[in-house]
Structure formats: C-alpha cells, structure tokens
Amino acid sequence: MKTLRKPDEMRAWSLEQKRSGKTIGLVPTMGALHEGHASLMRASARDNDVSVLSIFVNPTQFGPQEDYREYPRTFDADCAMAEQIGMDAVYAPDADAMYPANYVTYVTVERLTEGLCGRTRPIHFRGVATVVAKLFNAVLPDRAYFGQKDAQQCAVVRRMTRDLDFSIEIIEMPIIRQPDGLAMSSRNRYLNANDRTSAVALSESLGKAKALMDAGERAAANVVGCVHRALSGVPGLRVDYVEVVDAEEMTPVERIGGTVLLAAAVFIGKTRLIDNIKYKVPES
Ligand code: AMP
C-alpha cells in the first residue's frame, strides 16, 4: 500500500491509475479507524479498481475550544487496517501541505449548514466542505464514501458536489453500531466507564422515537419531546440539540412526511456525541 503526503504526489498517482483505465474510490477520514470506517473501505474496495483512504485531522473544521489537539492519532494501526481490507493508497498530508502560508480560500455551503451541528459548530461545515473539495481535487475519485453517522455532512457534501460540478458519485453508508446500539465513533475513546454507560441512552432515545413514528406519530414536536424525555436524568448527559429536519435540505419540519432525519447531539462530560435515524413515512 502506497503512502502519499502531498497533493501533487497524490494527483500524479491517481492520474497514472486513470491512464490505465482504473476507477478510483475515496474514503475520507480523520483516522483513529474503527468498524464504521472499515465498512466504508470495504465498500470502496468492492466497487472500484483502486481505493484511497485519506487520513487528515483537518484543523479548519475544529472550533477554537474543540478537540483538534487531543483528537486520537493512530496512524500505524489505521494503515494496518486499510492494508488488510485491500486499500491501495493512503493519502495523509500534513496541515502545511493542505493549508500553506497565506491560505485564504474556503467553500461555503449555505442554508444546509445553519441548523443541527452547524449551530453549535459555526465554522465546522466550511472546514468540511473545503477539505473535501481539496481531497477530491487531489485524489480525483470516481466514487467517494461517507457515513450516515454524519448525516448533515453527507447532505453538505452531496450538495457541494452537485453545485460545484464535481463528477463524483457520493455514496452514503449505514451507521455501524456497538452491540448495545452506541454508534461507533473515534470520540468514543474519550468516554470513561460511567460515560460509556450513559452514552447508550442516545441511540435508545432515537429508537423510542422511531417506535412512536412507527405507531403513527406525525408531529415533529412530539417526536422531539419523546427523545428529550428519554435523555432527561441520564447521569452526566447534556442535550445539545434534538431536531427533525428534511433529509436533504436539513431544514426543520413540523409534520413528518416523505423522508426526514431525526438527529441529536449530546455532551457526555466534555465529549460530544451525535446520532440520527432517517425515517421514511410508509406509503399508505
Ligand atoms: P471521521 O474519521 O470521524 O471524520 O469519519 C470518516 C467517515 O467515516 C465519515 O464519512 C463518517 O461519517 C464515517 N463514519 C464514522 N463513524 C461511522 C459509523 N459508526 N458508521 C458508519 N460510518 C461512520
């Protein structure tokens, strides 16, 4: 497996693949890989002639009070996992290669980034859209794989890809969970034993809300209320948001219809965790 460190080196490798007629899959990550990332890599390795894993802890998507410095970095273990799955290259640029001196260009996706995580993390999606555009330009993939775990990110990347005319298929993969339901996340490493016990309440609360929708509830406020009730009193847990939004526009809905996203974020101690479910109203 090849390791590439600079955008021009990466692009030269990809152009060589393309010249020999090969399709390229890209799995963008910040490393500290787990089974969620593995599922994306397996899909890419299956669907494409060659696959690239990118590992880059992107400074522009972290706010000043967030965990950029502490974010787990496990490069050697990540490479071993990628190699075992059959990835062909790892693109791991350093921050100076991505953001050289006097860097001033950012991609802003409007409206979709205003609610949900965008409210608590105001510069986050500008950083995400910018880095994904830069990864696309270096890796030149035919397909790129993202997880529904970060559903707002998926919607933002899909819209940016369409709006900026990238000729790349965006593939959204299901959320991979621990046996008790907790969505896998690199940040789960921050949780101590008590936090970990509390953390399961997040996916359980969404499960209760889904049962309510399955039973016919169509008022978003009641679904949101159900999640809040399930989360109240959980030790060490503070709700950041619970919202029902249109699954593509990320704008709040009052009535549940079509396909909606029920998304929530909580703080457990200092660790922020997110989870969501997509709900498609059955046609009657
Ligand atoms: P990250 O390294 O956290 O930036 O995540 C890299 C990619 O893996 C993103 O597209 C995430 O949505 C995806 N991902 C993270 N956790 C999971 C999970 N539990 N299931 C599926 N995909 C995930």
mmCIF file of C-alpha atoms and ligand atoms in Angstrom:
data_model
loop_
_atom_site.group_PDB
_atom_site.id
_atom_site.type_symbol
_atom_site.label_atom_id
_atom_site.label_comp_id
_atom_site.label_asym_id
_atom_site.label_seq_id
_atom_site.Cartn_x
_atom_site.Cartn_y
_atom_site.Cartn_z
ATOM 1 C CA MET A 1 0.000 0.000 0.000
ATOM 2 C CA LYS A 2 1.388 3.357 -1.063
ATOM 3 C CA THR A 3 1.558 6.368 1.299
ATOM 4 C CA LEU A 4 1.275 9.816 -0.288
ATOM 5 C CA ARG A 5 1.900 13.048 1.564
ATOM 6 C CA LYS A 6 1.455 15.926 -0.903
ATOM 7 C CA PRO A 7 -1.496 16.956 -3.116
ATOM 8 C CA ASP A 8 0.599 16.874 -6.314
ATOM 9 C CA GLU A 9 2.059 13.434 -5.461
ATOM 10 C CA MET A 10 -1.450 12.165 -4.791
ATOM 11 C CA ARG A 11 -2.786 13.543 -8.064
ATOM 12 C CA ALA A 12 0.144 12.075 -10.049
ATOM 13 C CA TRP A 13 -0.620 8.623 -8.569
ATOM 14 C CA SER A 14 -4.335 8.974 -9.405
ATOM 15 C CA LEU A 15 -3.662 10.200 -12.951
ATOM 16 C CA GLU A 16 -1.494 7.137 -13.514
ATOM 17 C CA GLN A 17 -4.391 4.905 -12.381
ATOM 18 C CA LYS A 18 -6.806 6.750 -14.634
ATOM 19 C CA ARG A 19 -4.473 6.457 -17.632
ATOM 20 C CA SER A 20 -4.605 2.709 -17.270
ATOM 21 C CA GLY A 21 -8.419 2.899 -17.206
ATOM 22 C CA LYS A 22 -8.907 2.213 -13.482
ATOM 23 C CA THR A 23 -11.751 3.612 -11.380
ATOM 24 C CA ILE A 24 -10.826 5.212 -8.046
ATOM 25 C CA GLY A 25 -12.755 5.069 -4.751
ATOM 26 C CA LEU A 26 -12.020 7.523 -1.926
ATOM 27 C CA VAL A 27 -12.772 7.101 1.787
ATOM 28 C CA PRO A 28 -12.076 10.399 3.585
ATOM 29 C CA THR A 29 -11.386 10.076 7.340
ATOM 30 C CA MET A 30 -9.610 11.709 10.238
ATOM 31 C CA GLY A 31 -8.056 8.376 11.242
ATOM 32 C CA ALA A 32 -8.435 6.559 14.581
ATOM 33 C CA LEU A 33 -10.245 3.987 12.493
ATOM 34 C CA HIS A 34 -12.984 1.649 13.719
ATOM 35 C CA GLU A 35 -15.545 -0.698 12.156
ATOM 36 C CA GLY A 36 -17.560 2.246 10.801
ATOM 37 C CA HIS A 37 -14.589 3.330 8.699
ATOM 38 C CA ALA A 38 -13.895 -0.317 7.811
ATOM 39 C CA SER A 39 -17.382 -0.657 6.298
ATOM 40 C CA LEU A 40 -16.702 2.345 4.029
ATOM 41 C CA MET A 41 -13.329 0.943 2.970
ATOM 42 C CA ARG A 42 -14.816 -2.483 2.213
ATOM 43 C CA ALA A 43 -17.480 -0.896 0.008
ATOM 44 C CA SER A 44 -14.853 1.142 -1.832
ATOM 45 C CA ALA A 45 -12.555 -1.846 -2.334
ATOM 46 C CA ARG A 46 -15.515 -3.841 -3.689
ATOM 47 C CA ASP A 47 -16.836 -1.163 -6.075
ATOM 48 C CA ASN A 48 -13.629 0.307 -7.543
ATOM 49 C CA ASP A 49 -10.446 -0.884 -9.251
ATOM 50 C CA VAL A 50 -8.304 1.017 -6.749
ATOM 51 C CA SER A 51 -9.157 2.678 -3.433
ATOM 52 C CA VAL A 52 -7.624 5.518 -1.457
ATOM 53 C CA LEU A 53 -8.012 6.075 2.280
ATOM 54 C CA SER A 54 -7.361 9.659 3.307
ATOM 55 C CA ILE A 55 -6.326 10.399 6.870
ATOM 56 C CA PHE A 56 -6.243 14.061 7.769
ATOM 57 C CA VAL A 57 -7.239 15.688 11.043
ATOM 58 C CA ASN A 58 -8.488 18.858 9.417
ATOM 59 C CA PRO A 59 -7.759 21.934 11.558
ATOM 60 C CA THR A 60 -10.244 24.180 9.720
ATOM 61 C CA GLN A 61 -13.264 22.137 10.859
ATOM 62 C CA PHE A 62 -12.474 22.431 14.578
ATOM 63 C CA GLY A 63 -13.560 25.439 16.619
ATOM 64 C CA PRO A 64 -11.036 27.131 18.934
ATOM 65 C CA GLN A 65 -12.456 25.366 22.029
ATOM 66 C CA GLU A 66 -12.689 21.949 20.357
ATOM 67 C CA ASP A 67 -10.510 18.832 20.463
ATOM 68 C CA TYR A 68 -8.138 19.321 17.487
ATOM 69 C CA ARG A 69 -5.029 18.773 19.608
ATOM 70 C CA GLU A 70 -6.367 15.820 21.608
ATOM 71 C CA TYR A 71 -8.020 14.100 18.625
ATOM 72 C CA PRO A 72 -6.711 10.488 18.624
ATOM 73 C CA ARG A 73 -3.963 9.798 16.077
ATOM 74 C CA THR A 74 -3.253 6.092 15.424
ATOM 75 C CA PHE A 75 -1.575 6.145 12.008
ATOM 76 C CA ASP A 76 0.201 2.763 12.093
ATOM 77 C CA ALA A 77 -2.874 0.832 13.257
ATOM 78 C CA ASP A 78 -5.003 2.689 10.663
ATOM 79 C CA CYS A 79 -2.630 1.677 7.848
ATOM 80 C CA ALA A 80 -2.659 -1.948 9.012
ATOM 81 C CA MET A 81 -6.490 -1.985 8.898
ATOM 82 C CA ALA A 82 -6.571 -0.334 5.458
ATOM 83 C CA GLU A 83 -3.996 -2.720 4.022
ATOM 84 C CA GLN A 84 -5.828 -5.740 5.385
ATOM 85 C CA ILE A 85 -9.067 -4.553 3.740
ATOM 86 C CA GLY A 86 -7.286 -4.084 0.420
ATOM 87 C CA MET A 87 -6.914 -0.314 0.104
ATOM 88 C CA ASP A 88 -4.249 0.655 -2.440
ATOM 89 C CA ALA A 89 -3.078 4.008 -1.103
ATOM 90 C CA VAL A 90 -3.195 6.175 1.994
ATOM 91 C CA TYR A 91 -3.249 9.915 1.448
ATOM 92 C CA ALA A 92 -2.038 11.531 4.663
ATOM 93 C CA PRO A 93 -0.938 15.097 4.004
ATOM 94 C CA ASP A 94 0.208 17.287 6.853
ATOM 95 C CA ALA A 95 -1.556 20.530 7.666
ATOM 96 C CA ASP A 96 1.112 22.677 5.957
ATOM 97 C CA ALA A 97 0.691 20.773 2.696
ATOM 98 C CA MET A 98 -3.084 21.340 2.793
ATOM 99 C CA TYR A 99 -3.030 24.916 4.100
ATOM 100 C CA PRO A 100 0.203 26.617 3.016
ATOM 101 C CA ALA A 101 1.075 30.124 4.214
ATOM 102 C CA ASN A 102 -1.413 32.784 3.067
ATOM 103 C CA TYR A 103 -4.187 30.243 2.507
ATOM 104 C CA VAL A 104 -7.477 32.185 2.134
ATOM 105 C CA THR A 105 -9.910 30.089 0.064
ATOM 106 C CA TYR A 106 -12.931 28.323 1.606
ATOM 107 C CA VAL A 107 -16.040 26.565 0.314
ATOM 108 C CA THR A 108 -19.286 27.647 1.972
ATOM 109 C CA VAL A 109 -22.458 25.601 1.545
ATOM 110 C CA GLU A 110 -25.320 27.834 2.631
ATOM 111 C CA ARG A 111 -28.598 27.001 4.448
ATOM 112 C CA LEU A 112 -27.948 23.266 4.920
ATOM 113 C CA THR A 113 -25.209 24.173 7.403
ATOM 114 C CA GLU A 114 -27.223 26.573 9.573
ATOM 115 C CA GLY A 115 -29.042 24.131 11.871
ATOM 116 C CA LEU A 116 -28.161 20.943 13.773
ATOM 117 C CA CYS A 117 -24.380 20.705 14.264
ATOM 118 C CA GLY A 118 -23.864 23.997 12.404
ATOM 119 C CA ARG A 119 -25.478 25.927 15.263
ATOM 120 C CA THR A 120 -23.037 24.687 17.907
ATOM 121 C CA ARG A 121 -20.107 24.422 15.487
ATOM 122 C CA PRO A 122 -20.404 27.540 13.297
ATOM 123 C CA ILE A 123 -17.222 27.067 11.212
ATOM 124 C CA HIS A 124 -17.344 23.279 11.089
ATOM 125 C CA PHE A 125 -19.018 22.717 7.719
ATOM 126 C CA ARG A 126 -16.999 25.405 5.969
ATOM 127 C CA GLY A 127 -13.925 23.402 7.014
ATOM 128 C CA VAL A 128 -15.503 20.120 5.946
ATOM 129 C CA ALA A 129 -16.625 21.371 2.513
ATOM 130 C CA THR A 130 -13.226 22.960 1.913
ATOM 131 C CA VAL A 131 -11.203 19.895 2.837
ATOM 132 C CA VAL A 132 -13.463 17.522 0.906
ATOM 133 C CA ALA A 133 -13.176 19.716 -2.214
ATOM 134 C CA LYS A 134 -9.386 19.679 -1.810
ATOM 135 C CA LEU A 135 -9.351 15.883 -1.334
ATOM 136 C CA PHE A 136 -11.495 15.484 -4.458
ATOM 137 C CA ASN A 137 -9.054 17.605 -6.466
ATOM 138 C CA ALA A 138 -6.026 15.636 -5.253
ATOM 139 C CA VAL A 139 -7.484 12.109 -5.419
ATOM 140 C CA LEU A 140 -9.745 12.559 -8.482
ATOM 141 C CA PRO A 141 -12.098 9.771 -7.342
ATOM 142 C CA ASP A 142 -14.996 8.315 -9.315
ATOM 143 C CA ARG A 143 -16.813 7.483 -6.067
ATOM 144 C CA ALA A 144 -16.468 8.804 -2.516
ATOM 145 C CA TYR A 145 -17.832 7.058 0.589
ATOM 146 C CA PHE A 146 -19.293 8.789 3.637
ATOM 147 C CA GLY A 147 -21.200 7.514 6.694
ATOM 148 C CA GLN A 148 -24.799 8.370 7.611
ATOM 149 C CA LYS A 149 -23.450 8.767 11.156
ATOM 150 C CA ASP A 150 -22.601 12.315 9.969
ATOM 151 C CA ALA A 151 -25.840 12.797 8.045
ATOM 152 C CA GLN A 152 -25.596 16.589 7.816
ATOM 153 C CA GLN A 153 -22.058 16.230 6.465
ATOM 154 C CA CYS A 154 -23.363 13.804 3.816
ATOM 155 C CA ALA A 155 -26.040 16.279 2.736
ATOM 156 C CA VAL A 156 -23.485 19.110 2.607
ATOM 157 C CA VAL A 157 -21.004 17.057 0.560
ATOM 158 C CA ARG A 158 -23.730 15.885 -1.834
ATOM 159 C CA ARG A 159 -24.868 19.470 -2.405
ATOM 160 C CA MET A 160 -21.350 20.827 -2.832
ATOM 161 C CA THR A 161 -20.558 18.036 -5.313
ATOM 162 C CA ARG A 162 -23.601 18.928 -7.360
ATOM 163 C CA ASP A 163 -23.284 22.691 -7.088
ATOM 164 C CA LEU A 164 -19.558 22.770 -7.980
ATOM 165 C CA ASP A 165 -19.943 20.213 -10.813
ATOM 166 C CA PHE A 166 -17.643 17.563 -9.392
ATOM 167 C CA SER A 167 -18.150 14.421 -11.444
ATOM 168 C CA ILE A 168 -18.083 12.129 -8.401
ATOM 169 C CA GLU A 169 -20.691 9.707 -7.090
ATOM 170 C CA ILE A 170 -21.302 10.243 -3.362
ATOM 171 C CA ILE A 171 -22.196 7.048 -1.549
ATOM 172 C CA GLU A 172 -23.786 7.208 1.907
ATOM 173 C CA MET A 173 -23.236 4.101 4.040
ATOM 174 C CA PRO A 174 -25.319 2.947 7.054
ATOM 175 C CA ILE A 175 -24.316 3.656 10.658
ATOM 176 C CA ILE A 176 -22.240 0.888 12.255
ATOM 177 C CA ARG A 177 -23.041 0.432 15.948
ATOM 178 C CA GLN A 178 -21.695 -1.349 19.014
ATOM 179 C CA PRO A 179 -23.808 -4.355 20.101
ATOM 180 C CA ASP A 180 -25.716 -2.161 22.614
ATOM 181 C CA GLY A 181 -26.566 0.411 19.916
ATOM 182 C CA LEU A 182 -23.949 3.126 20.501
ATOM 183 C CA ALA A 183 -22.836 4.468 17.114
ATOM 184 C CA MET A 184 -19.134 3.824 16.591
ATOM 185 C CA SER A 185 -17.045 6.981 16.739
ATOM 186 C CA SER A 186 -13.383 7.839 17.149
ATOM 187 C CA ARG A 187 -14.516 10.082 20.038
ATOM 188 C CA ASN A 188 -15.921 7.091 21.976
ATOM 189 C CA ARG A 189 -12.302 6.625 23.128
ATOM 190 C CA TYR A 190 -12.762 9.698 25.311
ATOM 191 C CA LEU A 191 -15.554 8.044 27.356
ATOM 192 C CA ASN A 192 -14.778 6.603 30.803
ATOM 193 C CA ALA A 193 -16.807 3.643 32.146
ATOM 194 C CA ASN A 194 -19.579 5.837 33.589
ATOM 195 C CA ASP A 195 -19.769 7.964 30.435
ATOM 196 C CA ARG A 196 -19.962 4.815 28.337
ATOM 197 C CA THR A 197 -22.938 3.583 30.366
ATOM 198 C CA SER A 198 -24.719 6.911 29.871
ATOM 199 C CA ALA A 199 -23.836 7.089 26.163
ATOM 200 C CA VAL A 200 -26.137 4.235 25.194
ATOM 201 C CA ALA A 201 -29.128 6.444 26.090
ATOM 202 C CA LEU A 202 -28.569 8.410 22.864
ATOM 203 C CA SER A 203 -29.313 5.565 20.439
ATOM 204 C CA GLU A 204 -32.002 4.190 22.781
ATOM 205 C CA SER A 205 -33.799 7.550 22.773
ATOM 206 C CA LEU A 206 -33.851 7.574 18.964
ATOM 207 C CA GLY A 207 -35.173 4.007 18.990
ATOM 208 C CA LYS A 208 -38.072 5.095 21.202
ATOM 209 C CA ALA A 209 -38.845 7.967 18.848
ATOM 210 C CA LYS A 210 -38.789 5.604 15.885
ATOM 211 C CA ALA A 211 -41.300 3.334 17.643
ATOM 212 C CA LEU A 212 -43.529 6.386 18.136
ATOM 213 C CA MET A 213 -43.323 7.272 14.427
ATOM 214 C CA ASP A 214 -43.972 3.627 13.513
ATOM 215 C CA ALA A 215 -47.129 3.890 15.653
ATOM 216 C CA GLY A 216 -48.256 6.835 13.501
ATOM 217 C CA GLU A 217 -46.995 9.955 15.302
ATOM 218 C CA ARG A 218 -46.501 12.695 12.706
ATOM 219 C CA ALA A 219 -45.994 15.798 14.867
ATOM 220 C CA ALA A 220 -42.258 16.535 14.960
ATOM 221 C CA ALA A 221 -42.567 18.277 18.359
ATOM 222 C CA ASN A 222 -43.923 15.083 19.940
ATOM 223 C CA VAL A 223 -41.112 13.005 18.462
ATOM 224 C CA VAL A 224 -38.524 15.517 19.710
ATOM 225 C CA GLY A 225 -40.255 15.520 23.124
ATOM 226 C CA CYS A 226 -40.001 11.727 23.290
ATOM 227 C CA VAL A 227 -36.208 11.923 22.738
ATOM 228 C CA HIS A 228 -35.819 14.661 25.378
ATOM 229 C CA ARG A 229 -37.793 12.599 27.918
ATOM 230 C CA ALA A 230 -35.645 9.532 27.256
ATOM 231 C CA LEU A 231 -32.478 11.600 27.753
ATOM 232 C CA SER A 232 -33.541 13.531 30.827
ATOM 233 C CA GLY A 233 -31.930 12.376 34.046
ATOM 234 C CA VAL A 234 -29.190 10.343 32.354
ATOM 235 C CA PRO A 235 -26.091 10.914 34.549
ATOM 236 C CA GLY A 236 -23.535 13.325 33.058
ATOM 237 C CA LEU A 237 -25.536 13.835 29.845
ATOM 238 C CA ARG A 238 -26.479 17.266 28.482
ATOM 239 C CA VAL A 239 -28.536 17.674 25.308
ATOM 240 C CA ASP A 240 -27.056 19.898 22.594
ATOM 241 C CA TYR A 241 -29.945 19.509 20.138
ATOM 242 C CA VAL A 242 -32.741 17.210 19.067
ATOM 243 C CA GLU A 243 -34.359 18.089 15.728
ATOM 244 C CA VAL A 244 -36.467 16.638 12.956
ATOM 245 C CA VAL A 245 -35.406 18.044 9.585
ATOM 246 C CA ASP A 246 -35.996 17.433 5.911
ATOM 247 C CA ALA A 247 -33.483 14.719 4.979
ATOM 248 C CA GLU A 248 -31.916 16.684 2.103
ATOM 249 C CA GLU A 249 -32.451 20.365 2.970
ATOM 250 C CA MET A 250 -31.661 19.974 6.694
ATOM 251 C CA THR A 251 -34.436 22.480 7.477
ATOM 252 C CA PRO A 252 -36.836 21.850 10.405
ATOM 253 C CA VAL A 253 -40.194 20.242 9.685
ATOM 254 C CA GLU A 254 -43.360 20.403 11.779
ATOM 255 C CA ARG A 255 -45.169 17.449 10.209
ATOM 256 C CA ILE A 256 -43.351 14.217 9.487
ATOM 257 C CA GLY A 257 -43.750 13.334 5.813
ATOM 258 C CA GLY A 258 -41.597 11.975 2.992
ATOM 259 C CA THR A 259 -38.134 11.210 4.367
ATOM 260 C CA VAL A 260 -36.996 13.049 7.473
ATOM 261 C CA LEU A 261 -33.872 12.985 9.583
ATOM 262 C CA LEU A 262 -34.234 12.781 13.355
ATOM 263 C CA ALA A 263 -30.853 13.926 14.636
ATOM 264 C CA ALA A 264 -29.475 14.518 18.102
ATOM 265 C CA ALA A 265 -26.232 15.632 19.721
ATOM 266 C CA VAL A 266 -25.351 15.325 23.388
ATOM 267 C CA PHE A 267 -22.425 16.179 25.586
ATOM 268 C CA ILE A 268 -21.302 13.490 27.999
ATOM 269 C CA GLY A 269 -18.798 15.268 30.188
ATOM 270 C CA LYS A 270 -16.703 17.120 27.580
ATOM 271 C CA THR A 271 -17.303 14.576 24.817
ATOM 272 C CA ARG A 272 -19.817 15.491 22.143
ATOM 273 C CA LEU A 273 -21.631 12.562 20.511
ATOM 274 C CA ILE A 274 -24.059 12.601 17.592
ATOM 275 C CA ASP A 275 -26.526 10.069 16.257
ATOM 276 C CA ASN A 276 -29.517 10.022 13.942
ATOM 277 C CA ILE A 277 -32.108 7.951 12.169
ATOM 278 C CA LYS A 278 -33.662 8.516 8.781
ATOM 279 C CA TYR A 279 -37.372 7.867 8.706
ATOM 280 C CA LYS A 280 -39.365 7.352 5.532
ATOM 281 C CA VAL A 281 -43.095 7.586 6.036
ATOM 282 C CA PRO A 282 -44.606 4.411 4.609
ATOM 283 C CA GLU A 283 -46.888 4.990 1.644
ATOM 284 C CA SER A 284 -50.442 4.168 2.640
HETATM 285 P P1 AMP B 1 -14.314 10.670 10.715
HETATM 286 O O1 AMP B 1 -12.971 9.976 10.712
HETATM 287 O O2 AMP B 1 -14.986 10.667 12.032
HETATM 288 O O3 AMP B 1 -14.236 12.029 10.053
HETATM 289 O O4 AMP B 1 -15.246 9.799 9.782
HETATM 290 C C1 AMP B 1 -14.867 9.457 8.483
HETATM 291 C C2 AMP B 1 -16.039 8.862 7.761
HETATM 292 O O5 AMP B 1 -16.465 7.682 8.447
HETATM 293 C C3 AMP B 1 -17.250 9.809 7.721
HETATM 294 O O6 AMP B 1 -17.863 9.715 6.462
HETATM 295 C C4 AMP B 1 -18.128 9.253 8.812
HETATM 296 O O7 AMP B 1 -19.491 9.527 8.616
HETATM 297 C C5 AMP B 1 -17.845 7.773 8.699
HETATM 298 N N1 AMP B 1 -18.202 7.111 9.953
HETATM 299 C C6 AMP B 1 -17.816 7.469 11.206
HETATM 300 N N2 AMP B 1 -18.412 6.685 12.128
HETATM 301 C C7 AMP B 1 -19.205 5.824 11.441
HETATM 302 C C8 AMP B 1 -20.100 4.768 11.823
HETATM 303 N N3 AMP B 1 -20.295 4.453 13.101
HETATM 304 N N4 AMP B 1 -20.750 4.109 10.841
HETATM 305 C C9 AMP B 1 -20.568 4.431 9.534
HETATM 306 N N5 AMP B 1 -19.740 5.409 9.114
HETATM 307 C C10 AMP B 1 -19.066 6.099 10.050
#
